[in-house]
Amino acid sequence: MRSSELRVFLFRLAITLPLLGVAGWLFAKKRKSTWWPFVWGFIFFALFAFFVELVPYLPDYGGYVRYIVGILVTVLLGRYAILALNRYLEKQKLQESLPEEQRREELSYDVALERLSKNVCPGCERPVDLKNTEIDFCPHCGIGLFDHCGSCNTRKSAFSRFCHSCGTAAGKVLPRLDGAPAAQPASGANEVR
């Protein structure tokens, strides 16, 4: 009885071990290639074959293999998630350190409007109370959210291409505290010499 179990185990090992070897090579060399869907499909197939075909037949300690692999997968996925979150936060800090004009150029019109509709700042993606008419700038990153039309002085979104009140094309107009429209200062006017 014991020899037949060992023979079945060795036969299954002879089938799944090459699959795992090829899957490991594909993961190391080809996972970011043009054929990545096939690569990942084969990797998942090899892992499925390992856990379904081989692990239940491991003599006496098959359950431990599952536990160890589960722990390793949890640690690796957790590490990846933490590193991805840190990269995202670093990218956000770098983005927030750029001048407002450069941040505006990198934001697409549709993305800005989508984020504004969710009541978040288009620049830093933090919540902003857009219903408050006193807020013209994001309190977190300082990007201008609202300005005034240069033609009719209506308060409008700084990301809108046209005034919603009079239809005038939006120019580079800065909001002023006294409510009067103010044109964008000429380039070089605010530079320190």
Coordinates of N, CA and C in Angstrom, one line a residue:
M1 N 0.8 -1.2 0.0 CA 0.0 0.0 0.0 C 0.9 1.3 0.0
R2 N 1.9 1.3 0.9 CA 2.8 2.4 1.0 C 3.6 2.6 -0.3
S3 N 4.0 1.6 -1.0 CA 4.8 1.7 -2.2 C 3.9 2.2 -3.3
S4 N 2.7 1.8 -3.4 CA 1.8 2.3 -4.5 C 1.5 3.8 -4.3
E5 N 1.4 4.3 -3.0 CA 1.2 5.7 -2.8 C 2.4 6.5 -3.2
L6 N 3.6 5.9 -2.8 CA 4.8 6.6 -3.2 C 5.0 6.7 -4.7
R7 N 4.6 5.6 -5.4 CA 4.7 5.6 -6.9 C 3.8 6.6 -7.5
V8 N 2.5 6.8 -7.0 CA 1.6 7.8 -7.5 C 2.1 9.2 -7.2
F9 N 2.7 9.4 -6.0 CA 3.3 10.7 -5.6 C 4.4 11.0 -6.6
L10 N 5.3 10.1 -6.8 CA 6.5 10.3 -7.7 C 6.0 10.6 -9.1
F11 N 5.0 9.9 -9.6 CA 4.4 10.2 -10.9 C 3.8 11.6 -11.0
R12 N 3.1 12.0 -10.0 CA 2.5 13.3 -10.0 C 3.6 14.4 -9.9
L13 N 4.6 14.1 -9.1 CA 5.8 15.0 -9.0 C 6.5 15.2 -10.3
A14 N 6.6 14.1 -11.0 CA 7.3 14.1 -12.4 C 6.5 15.0 -13.3
I15 N 5.2 15.1 -13.1 CA 4.3 15.9 -14.0 C 4.4 17.4 -13.6
T16 N 4.2 17.6 -12.3 CA 4.0 19.0 -11.8 C 5.3 19.7 -11.6
L17 N 6.4 19.1 -11.3 CA 7.7 19.8 -11.1 C 8.2 20.5 -12.4
P18 N 8.1 19.9 -13.6 CA 8.5 20.6 -14.8 C 7.5 21.8 -15.0
L19 N 6.2 21.6 -14.7 CA 5.3 22.7 -14.9 C 5.7 23.9 -14.0
L20 N 6.0 23.6 -12.8 CA 6.4 24.7 -11.8 C 7.8 25.3 -12.3
G21 N 8.7 24.5 -12.8 CA 9.9 25.0 -13.3 C 9.7 26.0 -14.5
V22 N 8.9 25.6 -15.4 CA 8.6 26.5 -16.6 C 7.9 27.7 -16.1
A23 N 6.9 27.6 -15.2 CA 6.2 28.7 -14.6 C 7.1 29.7 -13.9
G24 N 8.1 29.2 -13.2 CA 9.1 30.0 -12.5 C 9.9 30.8 -13.5
W25 N 10.4 30.1 -14.6 CA 11.1 30.7 -15.6 C 10.3 31.8 -16.3
L26 N 9.1 31.5 -16.7 CA 8.2 32.5 -17.3 C 8.0 33.7 -16.4
F27 N 7.8 33.5 -15.1 CA 7.6 34.6 -14.2 C 8.8 35.5 -14.2
A28 N 10.0 34.9 -14.1 CA 11.2 35.6 -14.1 C 11.6 36.4 -15.3
K29 N 11.3 35.8 -16.5 CA 11.8 36.4 -17.8 C 10.7 37.0 -18.6
K30 N 9.5 36.5 -18.6 CA 8.5 36.9 -19.6 C 7.2 37.5 -19.1
R31 N 7.1 37.8 -17.8 CA 5.8 38.3 -17.2 C 5.5 39.7 -17.7
K32 N 6.4 40.5 -18.2 CA 6.1 41.8 -18.7 C 6.2 41.9 -20.2
S33 N 6.2 40.8 -20.9 CA 6.3 40.8 -22.3 C 4.9 41.0 -23.0
T34 N 4.9 41.0 -24.3 CA 3.7 41.1 -25.0 C 2.7 40.0 -24.7
W35 N 3.2 38.9 -24.4 CA 2.4 37.7 -24.2 C 2.0 37.5 -22.7
W36 N 2.0 38.5 -21.9 CA 1.8 38.4 -20.5 C 0.5 37.7 -20.1
P37 N -0.6 37.8 -20.9 CA -1.8 37.0 -20.5 C -1.6 35.5 -20.5
F38 N -0.9 35.1 -21.5 CA -0.6 33.6 -21.6 C 0.4 33.2 -20.5
V39 N 1.3 34.0 -20.3 CA 2.3 33.7 -19.2 C 1.6 33.6 -17.9
W40 N 0.8 34.5 -17.5 CA 0.1 34.5 -16.2 C -0.9 33.3 -16.2
G41 N -1.5 33.0 -17.3 CA -2.4 31.9 -17.4 C -1.7 30.6 -17.1
F42 N -0.5 30.4 -17.7 CA 0.3 29.2 -17.5 C 0.8 29.2 -16.0
I43 N 1.2 30.3 -15.5 CA 1.6 30.3 -14.1 C 0.5 29.9 -13.2
F44 N -0.7 30.4 -13.4 CA -1.9 30.0 -12.5 C -2.2 28.5 -12.7
F45 N -2.1 28.0 -14.0 CA -2.3 26.6 -14.3 C -1.3 25.7 -13.5
A46 N 0.0 26.1 -13.5 CA 1.0 25.4 -12.8 C 0.8 25.4 -11.3
L47 N 0.4 26.5 -10.7 CA 0.1 26.6 -9.3 C -1.2 25.7 -9.0
F48 N -2.2 25.8 -9.8 CA -3.3 24.9 -9.6 C -3.0 23.4 -9.7
A49 N -2.1 23.1 -10.6 CA -1.7 21.7 -10.7 C -0.9 21.3 -9.5
F50 N -0.1 22.2 -8.9 CA 0.7 21.9 -7.7 C -0.3 21.7 -6.5
F51 N -1.2 22.6 -6.3 CA -2.0 22.5 -5.1 C -3.1 21.4 -5.3
V52 N -3.6 21.1 -6.4 CA -4.7 20.1 -6.6 C -4.1 18.7 -6.8
E53 N -3.1 18.6 -7.6 CA -2.6 17.3 -8.0 C -1.5 16.8 -7.1
L54 N -0.7 17.7 -6.5 CA 0.5 17.2 -5.8 C 0.4 17.3 -4.3
V55 N 0.0 18.4 -3.8 CA -0.1 18.7 -2.3 C -0.9 17.7 -1.6
P56 N -2.1 17.3 -2.0 CA -2.9 16.3 -1.3 C -2.2 15.0 -1.1
Y57 N -1.3 14.7 -2.0 CA -0.6 13.4 -2.0 C 0.7 13.4 -1.3
L58 N 1.1 14.5 -0.8 CA 2.4 14.6 0.0 C 2.2 13.7 1.2
P59 N 3.2 12.9 1.5 CA 3.1 12.0 2.6 C 3.1 12.7 3.9
D60 N 2.1 12.7 4.7 CA 1.9 13.1 6.1 C 2.1 14.6 6.3
Y61 N 2.7 15.4 5.5 CA 2.9 16.8 5.8 C 2.3 17.7 4.6
G62 N 1.4 17.2 3.9 CA 0.8 18.0 2.8 C 0.1 19.3 3.3
G63 N -0.5 19.2 4.4 CA -1.2 20.4 5.0 C -0.2 21.5 5.3
Y64 N 0.9 21.1 5.8 CA 1.9 22.1 6.2 C 2.4 22.9 5.0
V65 N 2.5 22.2 3.8 CA 2.9 22.9 2.6 C 1.9 24.0 2.3
R66 N 0.6 23.7 2.4 CA -0.4 24.7 2.1 C -0.3 25.8 3.0
Y67 N 0.0 25.6 4.3 CA 0.1 26.7 5.3 C 1.3 27.5 5.0
I68 N 2.4 26.9 4.7 CA 3.6 27.6 4.4 C 3.5 28.5 3.2
V69 N 2.9 27.9 2.1 CA 2.7 28.6 0.9 C 1.7 29.8 1.1
G70 N 0.7 29.5 1.9 CA -0.3 30.6 2.2 C 0.4 31.7 2.9
I71 N 1.2 31.4 3.9 CA 2.0 32.5 4.6 C 2.9 33.2 3.7
L72 N 3.6 32.5 2.8 CA 4.5 33.2 1.8 C 3.7 34.1 0.9
V73 N 2.6 33.6 0.4 CA 1.8 34.4 -0.5 C 1.3 35.7 0.2
T74 N 0.8 35.5 1.4 CA 0.3 36.7 2.2 C 1.5 37.7 2.4
V75 N 2.6 37.2 2.8 CA 3.8 38.1 3.0 C 4.2 38.8 1.7
L76 N 4.2 38.1 0.6 CA 4.6 38.7 -0.7 C 3.6 39.7 -1.2
L77 N 2.3 39.3 -1.1 CA 1.3 40.3 -1.5 C 1.2 41.5 -0.6
G78 N 1.4 41.3 0.7 CA 1.4 42.4 1.6 C 2.6 43.3 1.3
R79 N 3.8 42.8 1.1 CA 4.9 43.6 0.8 C 4.7 44.4 -0.5
Y80 N 4.2 43.7 -1.5 CA 3.9 44.4 -2.8 C 2.9 45.5 -2.6
A81 N 1.9 45.3 -1.8 CA 0.9 46.3 -1.6 C 1.5 47.5 -0.8
I82 N 2.3 47.2 0.1 CA 3.0 48.3 0.9 C 3.9 49.1 0.0
L83 N 4.7 48.4 -0.8 CA 5.6 49.1 -1.7 C 4.8 49.9 -2.7
A84 N 3.8 49.4 -3.3 CA 2.9 50.1 -4.2 C 2.3 51.4 -3.6
L85 N 1.8 51.2 -2.4 CA 1.3 52.4 -1.7 C 2.3 53.4 -1.4
N86 N 3.5 53.0 -1.0 CA 4.6 54.0 -0.8 C 5.0 54.7 -2.1
R87 N 5.1 54.0 -3.2 CA 5.4 54.6 -4.5 C 4.3 55.6 -4.9
Y88 N 3.0 55.3 -4.6 CA 1.9 56.2 -4.9 C 2.0 57.4 -4.1
L89 N 2.3 57.3 -2.8 CA 2.4 58.4 -1.9 C 3.6 59.3 -2.3
E90 N 4.7 58.7 -2.6 CA 5.9 59.5 -3.0 C 5.6 60.3 -4.3
K91 N 4.9 59.6 -5.3 CA 4.5 60.3 -6.5 C 3.6 61.5 -6.2
Q92 N 2.6 61.3 -5.3 CA 1.7 62.4 -4.9 C 2.5 63.5 -4.3
K93 N 3.4 63.2 -3.4 CA 4.2 64.3 -2.8 C 5.0 65.1 -3.9
L94 N 5.6 64.3 -4.8 CA 6.4 65.0 -5.9 C 5.4 65.8 -6.7
Q95 N 4.3 65.3 -7.0 CA 3.3 66.1 -7.8 C 2.9 67.3 -7.1
E96 N 2.6 67.3 -5.8 CA 2.2 68.4 -5.0 C 3.3 69.5 -4.9
S97 N 4.6 69.1 -5.1 CA 5.7 70.0 -5.0 C 5.9 70.8 -6.2
L98 N 5.2 70.4 -7.3 CA 5.4 71.1 -8.6 C 4.6 72.4 -8.6
P99 N 4.9 73.4 -9.4 CA 4.1 74.6 -9.5 C 2.7 74.3 -10.0
E100 N 1.8 75.2 -9.7 CA 0.4 75.0 -10.0 C 0.2 74.9 -11.6
E101 N 0.9 75.7 -12.3 CA 0.7 75.7 -13.8 C 1.2 74.3 -14.4
Q102 N 2.2 73.8 -13.9 CA 2.7 72.5 -14.4 C 1.8 71.4 -14.0
R103 N 1.2 71.5 -12.8 CA 0.2 70.4 -12.3 C -1.0 70.5 -13.2
R104 N -1.4 71.7 -13.5 CA -2.6 71.9 -14.4 C -2.4 71.3 -15.8
E105 N -1.2 71.5 -16.3 CA -0.9 71.0 -17.7 C -0.9 69.4 -17.7
E106 N -0.5 68.8 -16.6 CA -0.5 67.3 -16.5 C -1.8 66.7 -16.3
L107 N -2.8 67.5 -15.8 CA -4.1 67.0 -15.5 C -5.0 67.1 -16.8
S108 N -5.6 66.1 -17.2 CA -6.5 66.1 -18.3 C -7.8 66.8 -17.9
Y109 N -8.5 67.4 -18.8 CA -9.8 68.0 -18.5 C -10.8 67.1 -18.0
D110 N -10.9 65.9 -18.6 CA -11.9 64.9 -18.2 C -11.6 64.4 -16.8
V111 N -10.4 64.1 -16.5 CA -10.0 63.6 -15.1 C -10.3 64.7 -14.1
A112 N -10.0 65.9 -14.4 CA -10.2 67.0 -13.4 C -11.7 67.1 -13.1
L113 N -12.6 67.1 -14.2 CA -14.0 67.2 -14.0 C -14.6 66.0 -13.2
E114 N -14.0 64.8 -13.5 CA -14.5 63.6 -12.8 C -14.1 63.7 -11.3
R115 N -12.9 64.1 -11.0 CA -12.6 64.2 -9.6 C -13.4 65.3 -8.9
L116 N -13.6 66.4 -9.6 CA -14.5 67.5 -9.0 C -15.9 67.0 -8.7
S117 N -16.4 66.1 -9.6 CA -17.8 65.6 -9.4 C -17.8 64.7 -8.2
K118 N -16.7 64.1 -7.8 CA -16.6 63.3 -6.6 C -16.2 64.1 -5.3
N119 N -16.2 65.4 -5.4 CA -15.8 66.3 -4.3 C -14.4 66.0 -3.8
V120 N -13.5 65.7 -4.7 CA -12.1 65.6 -4.4 C -11.3 66.6 -5.2
C121 N -10.2 67.0 -4.7 CA -9.3 67.9 -5.4 C -8.7 67.2 -6.6
P122 N -8.7 67.8 -7.8 CA -8.1 67.1 -9.0 C -6.5 67.0 -8.8
G123 N -5.9 67.8 -8.0 CA -4.5 67.8 -7.9 C -4.0 66.7 -6.9
C124 N -4.6 66.6 -5.7 CA -4.1 65.7 -4.7 C -5.1 64.6 -4.3
E125 N -6.2 64.7 -4.9 CA -7.3 63.6 -4.6 C -7.7 63.5 -3.2
R126 N -7.6 64.6 -2.5 CA -8.1 64.7 -1.1 C -9.5 65.3 -1.1
P127 N -10.4 65.0 -0.1 CA -11.7 65.6 -0.1 C -11.7 67.1 0.1
V128 N -12.6 67.8 -0.7 CA -12.7 69.2 -0.6 C -14.2 69.6 -0.6
D129 N -14.6 70.5 0.2 CA -16.0 70.9 0.3 C -16.3 71.9 -0.8
L130 N -16.7 71.4 -2.0 CA -16.9 72.3 -3.1 C -18.2 73.1 -3.1
K131 N -19.1 72.8 -2.1 CA -20.3 73.6 -2.0 C -20.0 74.9 -1.2
N132 N -18.9 75.0 -0.5 CA -18.6 76.2 0.2 C -18.0 77.2 -0.8
T133 N -18.7 78.3 -1.0 CA -18.4 79.3 -2.0 C -17.1 80.1 -1.5
E134 N -16.7 80.0 -0.3 CA -15.5 80.7 0.2 C -14.2 80.0 -0.3
I135 N -14.3 78.7 -0.7 CA -13.1 78.0 -1.0 C -12.8 78.1 -2.5
D136 N -11.7 78.7 -2.9 CA -11.3 78.8 -4.3 C -10.1 78.0 -4.6
F137 N -9.4 77.6 -3.5 CA -8.2 76.8 -3.7 C -8.2 75.6 -2.8
C138 N -7.6 74.6 -3.2 CA -7.5 73.3 -2.3 C -6.7 73.6 -1.1
P139 N -7.3 73.4 0.1 CA -6.6 73.6 1.3 C -5.4 72.7 1.6
H140 N -5.3 71.6 0.8 CA -4.3 70.6 1.0 C -3.1 70.8 0.1
C141 N -3.3 71.1 -1.2 CA -2.2 71.3 -2.1 C -2.1 72.7 -2.7
G142 N -3.1 73.5 -2.6 CA -3.1 74.9 -3.0 C -3.4 75.1 -4.5
I143 N -3.9 74.1 -5.2 CA -4.2 74.3 -6.6 C -5.6 75.0 -6.7
G144 N -5.7 75.9 -7.6 CA -6.9 76.7 -7.8 C -8.0 75.9 -8.3
L145 N -9.1 75.9 -7.6 CA -10.3 75.1 -8.0 C -11.4 76.0 -8.7
F146 N -11.5 77.2 -8.2 CA -12.5 78.2 -8.8 C -11.8 79.5 -9.1
D147 N -12.3 80.1 -10.2 CA -11.8 81.5 -10.5 C -13.1 82.2 -11.0
H148 N -12.8 83.4 -11.5 CA -14.0 84.2 -12.0 C -13.8 84.5 -13.4
C149 N -14.9 84.6 -14.1 CA -14.9 84.9 -15.6 C -14.4 86.3 -15.8
G150 N -13.5 86.4 -16.8 CA -13.0 87.8 -17.1 C -14.0 88.7 -17.7
S151 N -15.0 88.1 -18.2 CA -16.1 88.9 -18.9 C -17.2 89.3 -18.0
C152 N -17.8 88.3 -17.3 CA -19.0 88.6 -16.5 C -18.8 88.5 -15.0
N153 N -17.6 88.1 -14.6 CA -17.2 88.0 -13.2 C -17.9 86.9 -12.5
T154 N -18.5 85.9 -13.1 CA -19.2 84.8 -12.5 C -18.1 83.8 -12.0
R155 N -18.4 83.3 -10.8 CA -17.5 82.3 -10.2 C -17.7 81.0 -11.0
K156 N -16.6 80.4 -11.4 CA -16.7 79.2 -12.2 C -15.5 78.3 -11.9
S157 N -15.6 77.0 -12.3 CA -14.6 76.1 -12.1 C -13.3 76.5 -12.9
A158 N -12.2 76.5 -12.2 CA -10.9 76.8 -12.9 C -10.5 75.9 -14.0
F159 N -11.2 74.7 -14.0 CA -10.9 73.7 -15.0 C -11.8 73.8 -16.2
S160 N -12.8 74.6 -16.1 CA -13.8 74.7 -17.2 C -13.1 75.5 -18.4
R161 N -13.4 75.1 -19.6 CA -12.9 75.8 -20.7 C -13.7 77.0 -21.1
F162 N -14.9 77.0 -20.7 CA -15.8 78.2 -21.0 C -16.6 78.6 -19.8
C163 N -17.0 79.8 -19.7 CA -17.8 80.3 -18.6 C -19.2 79.7 -18.8
H164 N -19.8 79.2 -17.7 CA -21.1 78.6 -17.8 C -22.2 79.6 -17.8
S165 N -21.8 80.9 -17.6 CA -22.8 82.0 -17.5 C -22.9 82.7 -18.9
C166 N -21.8 83.1 -19.4 CA -21.8 83.9 -20.6 C -21.2 83.2 -21.8
G167 N -20.5 82.0 -21.6 CA -20.0 81.3 -22.7 C -18.6 81.7 -23.2
T168 N -18.0 82.7 -22.6 CA -16.7 83.2 -23.0 C -15.6 82.2 -22.7
A169 N -14.7 82.1 -23.6 CA -13.6 81.1 -23.4 C -12.8 81.5 -22.2
A170 N -12.5 80.5 -21.4 CA -11.7 80.8 -20.2 C -10.3 81.1 -20.5
G171 N -9.9 82.3 -20.0 CA -8.5 82.7 -20.1 C -7.8 82.4 -18.9
K172 N -6.6 82.8 -18.8 CA -5.8 82.6 -17.5 C -6.2 83.7 -16.6
V173 N -7.2 83.5 -15.8 CA -7.7 84.5 -14.9 C -7.5 83.9 -13.5
L174 N -7.0 84.8 -12.6 CA -6.8 84.4 -11.2 C -7.9 85.0 -10.4
P175 N -8.4 84.2 -9.4 CA -9.4 84.8 -8.5 C -8.9 85.8 -7.6
R176 N -9.6 86.9 -7.4 CA -9.2 87.9 -6.5 C -10.1 88.0 -5.3
L177 N -9.6 88.5 -4.2 CA -10.3 88.5 -2.9 C -11.4 89.6 -3.0
D178 N -11.2 90.7 -3.7 CA -12.2 91.7 -3.8 C -13.4 91.4 -4.7
G179 N -13.3 90.3 -5.4 CA -14.4 89.9 -6.3 C -14.2 90.4 -7.7
A180 N -13.3 91.3 -8.0 CA -13.1 91.9 -9.3 C -12.3 90.9 -10.1
P181 N -12.5 90.8 -11.4 CA -11.7 89.9 -12.3 C -10.3 90.5 -12.4
A182 N -9.3 89.6 -12.3 CA -7.9 90.0 -12.4 C -7.3 89.1 -13.5
A183 N -6.6 89.8 -14.4 CA -5.9 89.0 -15.5 C -4.6 88.4 -14.9
Q184 N -4.2 87.4 -15.6 CA -3.0 86.7 -15.2 C -1.8 87.7 -15.4
P185 N -0.9 87.8 -14.4 CA 0.2 88.7 -14.5 C 1.1 88.3 -15.7
A186 N 1.7 89.2 -16.3 CA 2.6 89.0 -17.4 C 3.8 88.1 -16.9
S187 N 4.3 87.3 -17.8 CA 5.4 86.4 -17.4 C 6.6 87.2 -17.0
G188 N 7.2 86.9 -15.9 CA 8.3 87.6 -15.4 C 8.0 88.7 -14.5
A189 N 6.7 89.0 -14.3 CA 6.3 90.1 -13.4 C 6.6 89.8 -11.9
N190 N 6.4 88.5 -11.6 CA 6.6 88.1 -10.2 C 7.9 87.4 -9.9
E191 N 8.8 87.4 -10.9 CA 10.1 86.8 -10.7 C 11.0 87.6 -9.8
V192 N 11.8 87.0 -9.0 CA 12.7 87.7 -8.1 C 14.0 87.8 -8.9
R193 N 14.6 89.0 -8.8 CA 15.8 89.2 -9.6 C 17.0 89.2 -8.6

